[in-house]
Amino acid sequence: MTAEIAKIPPPVAPIELENRSLAAGSNFAPIGTPSRSISAGDEESSQLKDRPPEGVTIFERPNVSTMKGELLSMNFAVFISGMNDGSTGALIPYLRPAYDIGLLFVAVVYLINFSGWLFAAFTNVHLTARLGMGGVLTLGAALQLSAYCLMFWKPPYPLFVCSFFFSGLGIAYQNAQANVLVANLNNSHRWLSILHATFGVGALLGPLIATTIAARTAYWHYFYLVTLGLAVINLGLLAWMFRDGLFKGTPAAKESANRDFKKALSERTVIVLSLFFLLYVGMEISAGGWVVEFLIRARNGKPSKVGYVASGFWGGLTLGRVVLADVTHRLGERRMVFVYILLALIAQLIFWFVPNIIANAFMISLLGFFIGPFFPTGISVATKVLPRELHVASIGFAATMGQAGSAAFPFLTGAIAAKSGVRVLQPMLVALLAGMSIFWALIPRASRHIS
């Protein structure tokens, strides 16, 4: 008779699931909240395949139903940033005679704004680790409010220009936090489209309000009284909705901030996405910001009439983000961006070579419609091609660095236009579209990351 010896495996310590928060100090269920600890022999896990591999982190996405207030407040913040970005170009025809300056000095506004965005790109992740999401959002809203306090009374031009550093910095901090949070929701492509469509609504209304005030009164700068009032509401709303997360960084977050930021910058995908966003936002703001001046100079339009064309561009962009969101997701984000670039290029070439204001107004709106999905789609793709634990550092950096293009390329366009004429806008937009197609092709195909 042969005795059978049963081999009993040694006890295995429980596999603790890592708890990584989306952002320190958030008052909602963090991304890194584990569902439970799983140990060997756990009777609740009846099937081996249900267990995660050793060392694997299980993440739970924030629940939309429990954070409606936070989402509403973030959308309101993005709405004001849209008003800010959309109005600058509409006010250029009034800014020049008010300060008796040329296009080059007008373009300096965009350069100073760029410096604010650039500073935010390299400090956002470190501030988030120390102040928490609520702290960074409140700081950003306060900086934006301080900028409007300087703008509304038409200060000397150097001070007026400096205020754009604070507005750029404040908006950058708010947008970075909003993009990271929304990108990690379930059905993020839809929520990102709503978030960025809200920006488009603000950018649509900004030129309408700014042009109306500037054309019907002698006080164009009173437009910033409107944004000042909205900024006060924004500051109070963000501080209240994220009150549990105000200035509550965690030691673990502080220790990992430098490591995660360096690791994010070492990711080729982060750099490529940043450059794609840089060109995209640069094109978006260049088109919306300089189209009015182009129609006045190159098409002999009247400022009081063509000032509203900028709103047509932002209206098309907003509509594109809403209408094309599910289509893009269903047919393939990577493929559809190439299709939209081609269609946008066709609209842009018609705008360039057909010297008719009505046709130009329609084509610039169509251009906005086709490029509208680019930013939310890029953020959505980033969540699929980047490791989950790097989302705060990498998406925050890529989005903020990309938004720096909203100042860099409008400044470059204005600087060249000061010497060669505002017609330089057209080849600049074509070049930016071509560059975007190259960087989009370099983004790797989405693959599932297990963090």
Coordinates of C-alpha atoms in Angstrom, one line a residue:
M1 CA 0.0 0.0 0.0
T2 CA 1.5 3.3 -1.0
A3 CA 1.0 6.2 1.3
E4 CA 0.0 9.5 -0.3
I5 CA 1.7 12.5 1.2
A6 CA -0.3 15.7 0.9
K7 CA 1.8 18.8 0.2
I8 CA 0.4 21.7 2.1
P9 CA 1.5 25.1 0.7
P10 CA 3.0 27.5 3.1
P11 CA 0.8 30.4 4.2
V12 CA 0.9 33.4 2.0
A13 CA 0.6 36.9 3.3
P14 CA -2.3 38.9 2.2
I15 CA -1.8 40.8 -1.0
E16 CA -2.5 44.4 0.0
L17 CA -3.8 46.6 -2.8
E18 CA -2.1 49.9 -3.2
N19 CA -4.2 52.9 -2.2
R20 CA -3.2 55.8 -4.5
S21 CA -5.4 58.9 -4.6
L22 CA -6.1 60.9 -7.7
A23 CA -5.1 64.0 -5.9
A24 CA -4.2 64.7 -2.4
G25 CA -7.0 66.2 -0.4
S26 CA -9.9 65.3 -2.7
N27 CA -13.2 64.9 -1.0
F28 CA -14.5 62.2 -3.3
A29 CA -13.7 58.5 -3.7
P30 CA -10.1 58.5 -5.0
I31 CA -9.0 56.6 -8.0
G32 CA -6.7 54.5 -5.9
T33 CA -9.4 53.2 -3.5
P34 CA -9.2 49.4 -3.4
S35 CA -12.3 47.3 -3.4
R36 CA -10.8 44.9 -0.8
S37 CA -7.6 43.0 0.2
I38 CA -7.2 39.6 -1.3
S39 CA -5.3 36.8 0.4
A40 CA -4.5 33.3 -0.6
G41 CA -7.3 31.0 0.3
D42 CA -9.9 33.8 0.5
E43 CA -13.3 32.0 0.3
E44 CA -14.9 35.1 -1.3
S45 CA -12.7 34.6 -4.4
S46 CA -14.0 31.3 -5.5
Q47 CA -12.2 31.4 -8.9
L48 CA -8.5 31.9 -9.3
K49 CA -9.0 34.0 -12.3
D50 CA -10.8 36.6 -10.3
R51 CA -7.7 37.4 -8.3
P52 CA -5.3 40.0 -9.5
P53 CA -1.7 39.0 -10.0
E54 CA 0.7 39.7 -7.1
G55 CA 1.7 43.4 -7.0
V56 CA -1.1 44.6 -9.2
T57 CA -3.2 47.6 -8.0
I58 CA -6.9 47.6 -8.5
F59 CA -8.3 51.1 -9.1
E60 CA -11.9 52.3 -8.7
R61 CA -12.9 55.2 -10.8
P62 CA -14.6 58.2 -9.1
N63 CA -18.4 57.8 -9.0
V64 CA -20.1 60.6 -11.0
S65 CA -23.3 60.4 -9.0
T66 CA -21.5 61.3 -5.8
M67 CA -19.6 64.3 -7.2
K68 CA -22.0 66.2 -9.2
G69 CA -21.3 69.4 -7.3
E70 CA -17.5 69.1 -8.0
L71 CA -18.2 68.5 -11.7
L72 CA -20.5 71.5 -11.9
S73 CA -18.0 73.8 -10.3
M74 CA -15.2 72.6 -12.6
N75 CA -17.3 73.1 -15.6
F76 CA -18.1 76.7 -14.4
A77 CA -14.4 77.3 -14.0
V78 CA -13.7 76.1 -17.5
F79 CA -16.5 78.2 -18.9
I80 CA -14.9 81.4 -17.5
S81 CA -11.5 80.3 -19.0
G82 CA -13.3 80.0 -22.4
M83 CA -14.7 83.5 -22.0
N84 CA -11.2 84.7 -21.2
D85 CA -9.5 83.1 -24.2
G86 CA -12.3 83.8 -26.7
S87 CA -12.5 87.6 -25.9
T88 CA -8.9 88.6 -26.4
G89 CA -9.0 88.5 -30.1
A90 CA -12.3 90.4 -30.3
L91 CA -10.8 93.2 -28.2
I92 CA -7.6 93.6 -30.2
P93 CA -9.1 96.2 -32.6
Y94 CA -10.0 98.3 -29.5
L95 CA -6.9 97.6 -27.6
R96 CA -4.6 99.1 -30.2
P97 CA -6.0 102.6 -30.4
A98 CA -6.6 102.7 -26.6
Y99 CA -2.9 102.2 -25.9
D100 CA -1.6 103.5 -29.2
I101 CA 0.4 100.4 -29.9
G102 CA 1.1 98.1 -32.9
L103 CA 0.5 94.4 -33.5
L104 CA 3.8 93.4 -31.9
F105 CA 3.0 95.0 -28.6
V106 CA -0.5 93.5 -28.7
A107 CA 1.1 90.1 -29.3
V108 CA 3.2 90.6 -26.1
V109 CA -0.1 89.9 -24.2
Y110 CA 0.0 86.3 -25.5
L111 CA 3.7 85.9 -24.7
I112 CA 3.1 86.9 -21.0
N113 CA 0.1 84.6 -20.9
F114 CA 2.3 81.8 -22.3
S115 CA 4.8 82.3 -19.4
G116 CA 2.0 81.7 -16.9
W117 CA 1.0 78.5 -18.6
L118 CA 4.6 77.3 -18.8
F119 CA 5.2 78.0 -15.1
A120 CA 2.0 76.0 -14.3
A121 CA 3.1 73.1 -16.4
F122 CA 6.2 72.5 -14.2
T123 CA 4.7 73.3 -10.8
N124 CA 1.2 71.8 -10.9
V125 CA 2.0 68.3 -9.8
H126 CA 4.2 69.6 -6.9
L127 CA 1.5 72.0 -5.7
T128 CA -1.1 69.3 -5.9
A129 CA 1.0 67.1 -3.7
R130 CA 1.3 69.9 -1.1
L131 CA -2.0 71.7 -1.3
G132 CA -4.4 69.0 -2.5
M133 CA -6.8 69.3 -5.4
G134 CA -9.0 71.8 -3.5
G135 CA -6.0 74.0 -2.6
V136 CA -4.7 74.2 -6.2
L137 CA -8.2 74.9 -7.6
T138 CA -8.7 77.7 -5.1
L139 CA -5.3 79.1 -5.7
G140 CA -5.9 79.1 -9.4
A141 CA -9.3 80.8 -9.0
A142 CA -7.7 83.5 -6.7
L143 CA -5.0 84.2 -9.2
Q144 CA -7.5 84.6 -12.0
L145 CA -9.6 86.9 -9.9
S146 CA -6.6 89.1 -9.1
A147 CA -5.8 89.4 -12.9
Y148 CA -9.3 90.8 -13.6
C149 CA -9.0 93.2 -10.7
L150 CA -6.1 94.7 -12.7
M151 CA -7.7 94.6 -16.1
F152 CA -11.1 96.2 -15.6
W153 CA -9.9 99.7 -14.8
K154 CA -7.6 100.0 -17.9
P155 CA -4.2 100.3 -16.1
P156 CA -1.0 101.4 -17.8
Y157 CA -0.2 99.0 -20.6
P158 CA 2.8 97.3 -18.8
L159 CA 0.6 96.5 -15.8
F160 CA -2.3 95.4 -18.1
V161 CA 0.1 93.0 -19.8
C162 CA 1.5 91.6 -16.5
S163 CA -2.1 90.7 -15.5
F164 CA -2.1 88.1 -18.2
F165 CA 0.6 86.2 -16.4
F166 CA -1.7 85.8 -13.4
S167 CA -4.8 84.9 -15.5
G168 CA -2.8 82.3 -17.5
L169 CA -1.3 80.8 -14.4
G170 CA -4.6 80.7 -12.6
I171 CA -6.5 79.2 -15.5
A172 CA -3.8 76.6 -16.1
Y173 CA -4.0 75.3 -12.5
Q174 CA -7.8 75.0 -12.7
N175 CA -7.8 73.3 -16.2
A176 CA -5.1 70.8 -15.2
Q177 CA -7.0 69.6 -12.2
A178 CA -10.3 69.5 -14.2
N179 CA -8.7 67.4 -17.0
V180 CA -7.1 64.9 -14.7
L181 CA -10.3 64.4 -12.7
V182 CA -12.7 64.1 -15.6
A183 CA -10.3 61.9 -17.6
N184 CA -10.6 59.2 -14.9
L185 CA -14.4 59.0 -14.8
N186 CA -16.3 56.2 -16.3
N187 CA -17.2 57.1 -19.9
S188 CA -14.5 59.7 -19.8
H189 CA -14.8 60.5 -23.5
R190 CA -18.3 61.8 -22.9
W191 CA -17.5 63.8 -19.8
L192 CA -14.4 65.3 -21.4
S193 CA -16.4 66.4 -24.4
I194 CA -18.9 68.1 -22.1
L195 CA -16.1 69.8 -20.1
H196 CA -14.4 71.1 -23.3
A197 CA -17.8 72.0 -24.9
T198 CA -18.4 74.2 -21.8
F199 CA -15.1 75.9 -22.6
G200 CA -16.4 76.4 -26.1
V201 CA -19.6 78.0 -24.8
G202 CA -17.6 80.4 -22.8
A203 CA -15.4 81.2 -25.8
L204 CA -18.6 81.7 -27.9
L205 CA -20.1 84.2 -25.5
G206 CA -16.8 86.0 -24.7
P207 CA -16.5 87.7 -28.1
L208 CA -20.2 88.5 -28.2
I209 CA -20.2 90.2 -24.9
A210 CA -16.8 91.9 -25.5
T211 CA -17.7 93.2 -29.0
T212 CA -21.1 94.5 -27.7
I213 CA -19.5 96.4 -24.8
A214 CA -16.7 97.7 -26.9
A215 CA -18.8 98.7 -29.9
R216 CA -21.6 100.4 -27.9
T217 CA -19.6 102.1 -25.2
A218 CA -16.3 104.0 -24.9
Y219 CA -15.2 101.5 -22.2
W220 CA -14.1 98.3 -23.8
H221 CA -12.3 97.3 -20.6
Y222 CA -15.6 97.0 -18.8
F223 CA -15.8 93.6 -20.3
Y224 CA -13.4 92.5 -17.5
L225 CA -16.0 93.7 -14.9
V226 CA -18.2 90.8 -16.3
T227 CA -15.4 88.3 -15.9
L228 CA -14.5 89.8 -12.5
G229 CA -18.0 89.1 -11.2
L230 CA -17.9 85.5 -12.6
A231 CA -14.5 85.0 -11.1
V232 CA -15.8 85.9 -7.6
I233 CA -18.5 83.3 -8.0
N234 CA -16.0 80.8 -9.3
L235 CA -13.6 81.3 -6.3
G236 CA -16.5 80.8 -3.8
L237 CA -17.9 77.8 -5.6
L238 CA -14.6 75.9 -5.9
A239 CA -13.6 76.7 -2.3
W240 CA -17.0 75.4 -1.1
M241 CA -17.2 72.3 -3.2
F242 CA -13.7 71.2 -2.5
R243 CA -13.6 72.5 1.1
D244 CA -12.7 69.1 2.5
G245 CA -9.7 69.0 0.3
L246 CA -8.3 72.5 0.9
F247 CA -4.6 72.5 1.7
K248 CA -4.5 68.8 2.7
G249 CA -1.5 67.3 0.9
T250 CA -0.2 64.0 2.2
P251 CA 3.4 63.0 3.0
A252 CA 3.2 60.1 0.5
A253 CA 2.0 62.4 -2.2
K254 CA 4.9 64.8 -1.5
E255 CA 7.4 62.1 -1.6
S256 CA 6.1 60.7 -4.9
A257 CA 5.6 64.0 -6.7
N258 CA 9.1 64.4 -7.9
R259 CA 9.5 60.7 -8.8
D260 CA 6.2 60.6 -10.8
F261 CA 6.9 63.9 -12.5
K262 CA 10.4 62.7 -13.7
K263 CA 8.9 59.4 -14.8
A264 CA 6.1 61.2 -16.7
L265 CA 8.7 63.3 -18.6
S266 CA 10.7 60.2 -19.5
E267 CA 7.6 58.8 -21.2
R268 CA 7.9 59.4 -25.0
T269 CA 4.1 59.4 -25.2
V270 CA 3.8 62.3 -22.8
I271 CA 6.2 64.4 -24.8
V272 CA 4.4 63.6 -28.1
L273 CA 1.0 64.3 -26.6
S274 CA 2.3 67.6 -25.2
L275 CA 3.5 68.7 -28.6
F276 CA 0.2 67.7 -30.2
F277 CA -1.7 69.7 -27.7
L278 CA 0.7 72.6 -28.0
L279 CA 0.1 72.8 -31.8
Y280 CA -3.7 72.2 -31.5
V281 CA -4.4 74.8 -28.8
G282 CA -2.0 77.2 -30.6
M283 CA -4.1 76.8 -33.8
E284 CA -7.4 77.1 -31.9
I285 CA -6.5 80.4 -30.2
S286 CA -4.7 81.8 -33.2
A287 CA -7.7 81.2 -35.4
G288 CA -10.2 82.5 -32.9
G289 CA -7.9 85.3 -31.7
W290 CA -6.7 86.7 -35.0
V291 CA -9.6 86.0 -37.4
V292 CA -11.3 89.4 -36.5
E293 CA -8.1 91.4 -37.3
F294 CA -7.6 89.3 -40.5
L295 CA -11.1 90.1 -41.7
I296 CA -10.6 93.8 -40.9
R297 CA -7.2 94.1 -42.6
A298 CA -7.4 91.6 -45.4
R299 CA -11.1 91.6 -46.2
N300 CA -11.9 95.2 -45.3
G301 CA -14.6 94.2 -42.7
K302 CA -16.0 96.6 -40.1
P303 CA -14.9 95.8 -36.5
S304 CA -18.5 96.1 -35.2
K305 CA -19.6 93.5 -37.7
V306 CA -16.8 91.0 -38.1
G307 CA -16.2 90.9 -34.3
Y308 CA -19.0 88.4 -34.1
V309 CA -17.3 86.0 -36.6
A310 CA -15.0 84.9 -33.8
S311 CA -18.1 83.6 -32.0
G312 CA -19.0 81.6 -35.0
F313 CA -15.7 79.8 -34.8
W314 CA -16.2 79.1 -31.1
G315 CA -19.7 78.0 -31.7
G316 CA -18.6 75.5 -34.3
L317 CA -15.9 74.2 -32.0
T318 CA -18.5 73.8 -29.2
L319 CA -20.9 72.0 -31.5
G320 CA -18.2 69.7 -32.8
R321 CA -17.3 68.6 -29.3
V322 CA -20.8 67.7 -28.5
V323 CA -22.0 66.2 -31.8
L324 CA -18.8 64.3 -32.7
A325 CA -18.0 62.8 -29.2
D326 CA -19.8 59.5 -29.5
V327 CA -19.1 59.2 -33.2
T328 CA -15.4 59.6 -32.6
H329 CA -15.4 57.1 -29.8
R330 CA -17.4 54.5 -31.7
L331 CA -15.5 54.7 -35.0
G332 CA -12.1 54.9 -33.4
E333 CA -10.4 57.9 -31.9
R334 CA -7.1 57.5 -33.7
R335 CA -8.7 57.1 -37.1
M336 CA -11.3 59.9 -36.7
V337 CA -8.7 62.5 -35.7
F338 CA -7.0 62.0 -39.0
V339 CA -10.3 62.4 -40.8
Y340 CA -11.1 65.6 -39.0
I341 CA -7.6 67.0 -39.8
L342 CA -8.2 66.4 -43.5
L343 CA -11.7 68.0 -43.3
A344 CA -10.4 71.0 -41.3
L345 CA -7.6 71.5 -43.9
I346 CA -10.2 71.7 -46.7
A347 CA -12.2 74.3 -44.8
Q348 CA -9.1 76.2 -44.0
L349 CA -7.9 76.3 -47.6
I350 CA -11.3 77.6 -48.8
F351 CA -11.2 80.2 -46.1
W352 CA -7.7 81.2 -47.3
F353 CA -8.4 81.4 -51.1
V354 CA -12.0 82.7 -51.2
P355 CA -12.0 86.4 -50.5
N356 CA -15.6 86.7 -49.2
I357 CA -16.5 87.6 -45.7
I358 CA -19.7 85.5 -45.6
A359 CA -17.9 82.5 -47.0
N360 CA -15.0 83.1 -44.6
A361 CA -17.4 83.3 -41.6
F362 CA -18.9 79.9 -42.6
M363 CA -15.6 78.2 -43.2
I364 CA -14.1 79.4 -40.0
S365 CA -17.1 78.0 -38.1
L366 CA -16.7 74.7 -40.0
L367 CA -13.0 74.7 -39.1
G368 CA -13.9 75.0 -35.5
F369 CA -16.4 72.2 -35.8
F370 CA -13.9 69.7 -37.1
I371 CA -11.1 70.6 -34.7
G372 CA -13.4 70.7 -31.7
P373 CA -13.0 67.0 -30.6
F374 CA -9.1 67.1 -30.7
F375 CA -8.4 68.1 -27.2
P376 CA -10.9 65.9 -25.3
T377 CA -10.0 63.0 -27.6
G378 CA -6.3 63.5 -26.9
I379 CA -7.0 63.4 -23.2
S380 CA -9.1 60.3 -23.6
V381 CA -6.4 58.5 -25.6
A382 CA -3.9 59.6 -22.9
T383 CA -5.8 57.6 -20.3
K384 CA -5.5 54.5 -22.4
V385 CA -1.8 54.7 -23.5
L386 CA -0.3 55.9 -20.2
P387 CA 0.1 54.0 -17.0
R388 CA -2.7 54.8 -14.5
E389 CA -0.4 55.8 -11.7
L390 CA 1.1 58.5 -13.9
H391 CA -2.2 60.1 -14.9
V392 CA -1.9 63.0 -12.4
A393 CA 1.6 64.0 -13.5
S394 CA 1.4 63.1 -17.2
I395 CA -2.1 64.3 -18.1
G396 CA -1.7 67.4 -16.0
F397 CA 1.6 68.3 -17.7
A398 CA 0.5 67.4 -21.2
A399 CA -2.7 69.4 -20.9
T400 CA -1.1 72.4 -19.3
M401 CA 1.9 72.4 -21.7
G402 CA -0.6 72.1 -24.5
Q403 CA -2.6 75.0 -23.3
A404 CA 0.7 77.0 -23.3
G405 CA 0.3 76.9 -27.1
S406 CA -2.8 79.2 -26.6
A407 CA -0.3 81.9 -26.0
A408 CA 2.8 80.9 -27.8
F409 CA 1.4 80.7 -31.4
P410 CA -0.9 83.7 -31.2
F411 CA 2.2 85.7 -30.1
L412 CA 4.2 84.2 -32.9
T413 CA 1.4 85.0 -35.4
G414 CA 1.2 88.6 -34.1
A415 CA 4.9 89.1 -34.2
I416 CA 5.2 88.0 -37.8
A417 CA 2.0 89.9 -38.7
A418 CA 3.6 93.1 -37.3
K419 CA 6.3 92.8 -40.0
S420 CA 4.6 90.9 -42.9
G421 CA 0.9 91.6 -42.4
V422 CA -1.9 89.7 -40.9
R423 CA -2.3 87.5 -43.9
V424 CA 0.4 85.3 -42.3
L425 CA -2.5 83.8 -40.3
Q426 CA -3.5 81.5 -43.1
P427 CA -0.2 79.7 -43.8
M428 CA 0.3 79.5 -40.0
L429 CA -2.9 77.6 -39.6
V430 CA -2.1 75.2 -42.4
A431 CA 1.4 74.5 -40.9
L432 CA -0.1 73.8 -37.5
L433 CA -2.6 71.3 -39.0
A434 CA 0.2 69.5 -40.8
G435 CA 2.3 69.4 -37.6
M436 CA -0.6 68.0 -35.6
S437 CA -1.1 65.2 -38.0
I438 CA 2.6 64.2 -37.6
F439 CA 2.5 64.1 -33.8
W440 CA -0.8 62.3 -33.8
A441 CA 0.7 59.6 -36.0
L442 CA 3.5 59.2 -33.4
I443 CA 1.1 58.5 -30.5
P444 CA 1.1 54.7 -29.9
R445 CA -2.1 52.7 -30.3
A446 CA -4.1 52.2 -27.2
S447 CA -3.3 49.2 -25.1
R448 CA -4.5 48.2 -21.7
H449 CA -2.3 49.2 -18.9
I450 CA -2.3 47.4 -15.5
S451 CA -0.9 49.6 -12.8

